Coordinates of C-alpha atoms in Angstrom, one line a residue:
M1 CA -41.6 11.5 14.3
R2 CA -41.0 10.0 17.6
S3 CA -40.3 6.5 19.3
P4 CA -37.9 4.4 21.6
L5 CA -35.9 3.8 19.1
F6 CA -34.6 7.1 19.1
D7 CA -33.3 6.8 22.6
Q8 CA -29.8 9.2 23.7
A9 CA -28.7 4.9 24.0
N10 CA -28.9 4.6 20.4
L11 CA -27.7 7.0 18.8
E12 CA -23.9 6.9 17.4
L13 CA -22.3 7.7 20.4
E14 CA -19.7 11.1 19.8
S15 CA -16.0 9.9 20.5
E16 CA -12.2 11.2 19.4
Q17 CA -11.0 7.5 20.6
T18 CA -10.2 4.9 17.6
F19 CA -11.4 2.4 19.1
A20 CA -15.2 2.4 21.2
L21 CA -17.7 -0.5 22.0
Q22 CA -20.9 2.4 20.2
N23 CA -23.0 -0.6 22.7
P24 CA -22.2 -4.0 23.7
Q25 CA -22.4 -5.2 20.2
L26 CA -21.0 -3.2 17.9
L27 CA -18.1 -1.5 17.5
R28 CA -16.6 1.9 16.6
V29 CA -13.9 3.1 15.2
H30 CA -12.7 6.8 14.4
L31 CA -10.4 6.2 12.1
G32 CA -6.9 7.9 12.4
G33 CA -3.8 5.4 10.6
D34 CA -5.4 1.9 9.1
V35 CA -6.9 -0.2 11.2
L36 CA -7.9 -4.9 10.5
A37 CA -10.7 -6.1 10.8
V38 CA -11.7 -9.4 9.9
K39 CA -13.3 -9.1 6.2
G40 CA -17.5 -9.2 6.7
A41 CA -17.3 -7.9 9.8
M42 CA -18.3 -4.2 8.1
V43 CA -21.8 -3.5 8.8
A44 CA -21.7 0.6 8.4
Y45 CA -19.4 3.2 7.9
Q46 CA -19.4 7.5 7.0
G47 CA -17.2 9.5 5.8
Q48 CA -14.9 8.5 3.8
M49 CA -13.2 5.1 3.4
R50 CA -11.3 2.0 1.8
F51 CA -11.3 -2.0 2.3
D52 CA -8.0 -3.5 0.6
H53 CA -7.7 -7.1 1.0
E54 CA -4.7 -7.7 3.3
K55 CA -2.6 -10.2 1.7
A56 CA -0.2 -12.9 4.2
G57 CA 3.1 -10.5 4.2
S58 CA 4.3 -13.7 4.1
V59 CA 4.5 -17.4 2.2
G60 CA 5.9 -19.0 5.0
K61 CA 1.7 -17.4 6.9
L62 CA 0.8 -17.3 3.0
F63 CA 1.0 -21.2 3.6
K64 CA -0.4 -21.9 7.0
K65 CA -3.1 -19.8 5.7
V66 CA -3.7 -22.1 2.8
V67 CA -3.1 -25.8 4.4
T68 CA -4.2 -25.3 8.6
G69 CA -7.8 -24.3 7.7
E70 CA -7.1 -20.9 10.6
D71 CA -7.6 -18.4 7.3
V72 CA -7.9 -14.8 8.6
S73 CA -9.2 -13.0 6.2
L74 CA -9.0 -9.4 7.6
M75 CA -8.9 -6.5 5.6
R76 CA -7.6 -3.3 5.6
V77 CA -9.5 -0.4 6.6
S78 CA -8.4 3.2 5.8
G79 CA -9.7 6.9 5.2
D80 CA -11.4 9.3 7.7
G81 CA -14.9 8.3 9.2
E82 CA -16.8 5.9 11.6
V83 CA -16.7 2.2 10.6
F84 CA -18.9 0.3 12.6
F85 CA -17.8 -3.6 13.4
A86 CA -20.2 -7.0 14.6
S87 CA -20.2 -11.2 14.0
E88 CA -23.6 -12.4 15.0
A89 CA -24.7 -10.4 17.8
G90 CA -22.0 -11.4 19.9
F91 CA -20.2 -9.0 22.4
V92 CA -18.0 -7.1 22.1
H93 CA -14.6 -6.6 24.4
L94 CA -11.4 -5.1 23.9
I95 CA -8.2 -5.9 24.6
E96 CA -5.2 -3.5 25.1
L97 CA -1.8 -4.8 24.2
T98 CA 1.6 -3.4 25.6
G99 CA 3.8 -5.1 24.4
D100 CA 2.8 -8.5 25.5
G101 CA 0.0 -10.9 23.2
M102 CA -3.0 -12.8 23.4
S103 CA -3.6 -16.3 21.1
I104 CA -7.3 -16.2 19.5
N105 CA -10.0 -18.5 18.0
A106 CA -9.9 -16.7 14.2
R107 CA -13.4 -17.9 14.5
N108 CA -14.1 -15.4 17.4
L109 CA -11.8 -12.0 16.0
L110 CA -12.6 -9.0 15.3
A111 CA -10.2 -6.6 15.1
F112 CA -7.4 -5.2 15.3
D113 CA -4.5 -2.3 15.3
S114 CA -2.8 -2.3 12.3
Q115 CA 0.5 -2.5 13.5
I116 CA 0.2 -5.5 15.9
A117 CA 2.4 -8.4 14.5
W118 CA -0.4 -11.3 13.8
D119 CA 0.4 -14.8 13.0
I120 CA -1.2 -18.7 12.9
K121 CA 1.0 -21.0 15.5
R122 CA -0.3 -25.1 15.5
V123 CA -1.2 -25.6 18.5
Q124 CA 1.2 -28.3 20.3
G125 CA -0.3 -31.9 21.0
V126 CA -2.8 -32.2 18.3
G127 CA -2.4 -36.1 16.6
M128 CA -4.1 -37.3 14.0
M129 CA -7.4 -37.3 15.1
S130 CA -8.7 -34.0 16.3
G131 CA -8.1 -33.2 12.9
G132 CA -5.0 -30.4 13.8
L133 CA -5.6 -27.3 15.6
F134 CA -4.3 -23.5 15.7
N135 CA -4.4 -20.1 16.3
T136 CA -4.5 -17.0 15.3
T137 CA -2.0 -14.6 18.3
L138 CA -1.4 -11.4 17.9
Q139 CA 1.7 -9.2 19.6
G140 CA 2.3 -6.1 19.9
T141 CA 1.3 -3.4 21.5
G142 CA -2.6 -1.4 20.9
T143 CA -5.8 -2.7 21.1
V144 CA -7.2 -5.5 19.8
A145 CA -11.2 -5.9 19.4
I146 CA -12.7 -10.0 19.4
H147 CA -17.1 -11.0 20.4
T148 CA -17.9 -13.9 21.8
V149 CA -21.4 -16.0 21.7
G150 CA -22.6 -14.2 25.2
Q151 CA -20.9 -13.4 28.0
P152 CA -16.9 -15.4 28.8
V153 CA -15.6 -16.1 31.5
I154 CA -11.8 -15.2 32.2
L155 CA -10.2 -17.9 34.0
D156 CA -7.0 -18.0 35.9
C157 CA -4.8 -21.3 35.0
S158 CA -2.0 -20.5 37.4
Q159 CA -3.2 -21.9 40.1
Q160 CA -4.2 -25.7 39.0
P161 CA -4.9 -27.8 35.5
T162 CA -7.8 -26.2 33.2
Y163 CA -9.9 -27.6 30.6
V164 CA -11.6 -26.6 28.2
D165 CA -13.1 -27.7 25.3
V166 CA -11.8 -26.3 22.2
Q167 CA -14.8 -25.4 20.4
A168 CA -15.7 -22.5 23.5
C169 CA -12.2 -21.2 24.3
V170 CA -11.7 -18.5 22.6
G171 CA -8.1 -17.1 23.6
W172 CA -5.5 -17.5 26.2
S173 CA -2.9 -15.1 27.2
L174 CA 0.9 -15.9 25.7
G175 CA 2.6 -17.5 28.2
L176 CA 0.9 -20.5 28.6
T177 CA 1.7 -23.6 26.6
P178 CA -1.6 -25.9 26.2
Q179 CA -1.6 -29.9 25.4
I180 CA -4.6 -31.0 23.5
V181 CA -6.3 -34.5 25.5
S182 CA -9.0 -36.7 24.5
S183 CA -11.3 -37.3 27.0
M184 CA -12.6 -39.9 24.7
N185 CA -11.7 -43.9 24.7
M186 CA -11.8 -46.8 22.5
R187 CA -15.3 -48.1 23.1
S188 CA -16.7 -44.5 22.6
M189 CA -15.2 -43.8 19.7
L190 CA -16.5 -46.4 17.9
R191 CA -20.3 -45.9 19.2
G192 CA -19.8 -41.7 18.5
G193 CA -18.4 -40.4 20.8
S194 CA -20.0 -37.8 22.9
G195 CA -19.2 -34.8 20.6
E196 CA -16.7 -33.3 22.8
A197 CA -14.1 -35.4 22.5
F198 CA -10.8 -33.1 23.0
Q199 CA -9.8 -30.1 25.5
Y200 CA -7.6 -27.9 25.5
A201 CA -5.2 -28.2 28.7
F202 CA -3.5 -25.4 29.9
H203 CA -1.4 -25.0 33.3
G204 CA 0.9 -22.4 34.5
P205 CA 0.7 -17.9 34.9
G206 CA -1.5 -17.2 32.0
F207 CA -5.5 -17.2 31.7
V208 CA -7.5 -18.1 28.8
V209 CA -10.8 -16.9 28.2
V210 CA -14.0 -18.7 27.5
Q211 CA -17.7 -19.0 25.9
P212 CA -20.7 -20.2 27.6
S213 CA -22.0 -21.7 23.4
E214 CA -19.3 -24.1 20.7
W215 CA -18.5 -23.5 17.6
T216 CA -19.3 -26.2 14.6
P217 CA -16.7 -27.5 13.9
P218 CA -15.5 -26.4 10.5
A219 CA -15.5 -28.8 7.8
S220 CA -13.0 -30.8 6.9
T221 CA -10.8 -28.9 4.0
G222 CA -9.3 -32.2 3.0
G223 CA -8.9 -35.1 -0.4
G224 CA -10.8 -32.6 -2.1
G225 CA -9.5 -30.9 -5.6
G226 CA -7.4 -27.7 -5.6
G227 CA -9.6 -25.2 -6.4
G228 CA -10.2 -23.5 -2.3
M229 CA -6.2 -23.9 -2.4
L230 CA -5.5 -22.0 -5.6
G231 CA -8.1 -19.4 -4.7
S232 CA -6.3 -19.0 -1.2
L233 CA -2.7 -18.6 -3.1
L234 CA -4.7 -16.1 -5.4
D235 CA -5.9 -14.3 -2.2
G236 CA -2.5 -14.5 -0.2

């Protein structure tokens, strides 16, 4: 059988590194210890693997998962072999944390070393009209894999104020403290607005990662019955 499909570029990567890019849109993890990954991100694996639901780990973190909608549904992957992760053909990027950290949009998260501490944090300065904005923080030492819709840009926020659409913002260094600003006045709100009413405002030592695409805002979780909350509580 012959085909360009079988070119070397498409054959499985041979590497002993825990995290490696099989290609720009596919992450390959060679398991030597546990890793945490977003549920639904696994596309293939070889060897003996175990996939377990990763509980929140504390009542406080569980409560934030339930009430914020920033439901980081994680699984713990353990075993011996290789596992491949991807999400919506997004471009995969590896970040090495060396005792520092990042705040990342949960929709851009893919996988990370299990020893890295994670939590859900509320973005300061968010008012009622934006519905509340939360991000997932990762801090410690190890590798984090994220994915972006398209090729991202890294903006230095130390020289001048930087504003980023909240749905295009992938994440930022933990040294930054973003605020929320609105570019929509009351008259435009009454007319339906432009769809880009709220932005993160950054200014200080650090960087922000921006993708050339905007996520669709999540549907409101308020006003319904308690079934969704009960399900999240049972999941942990």
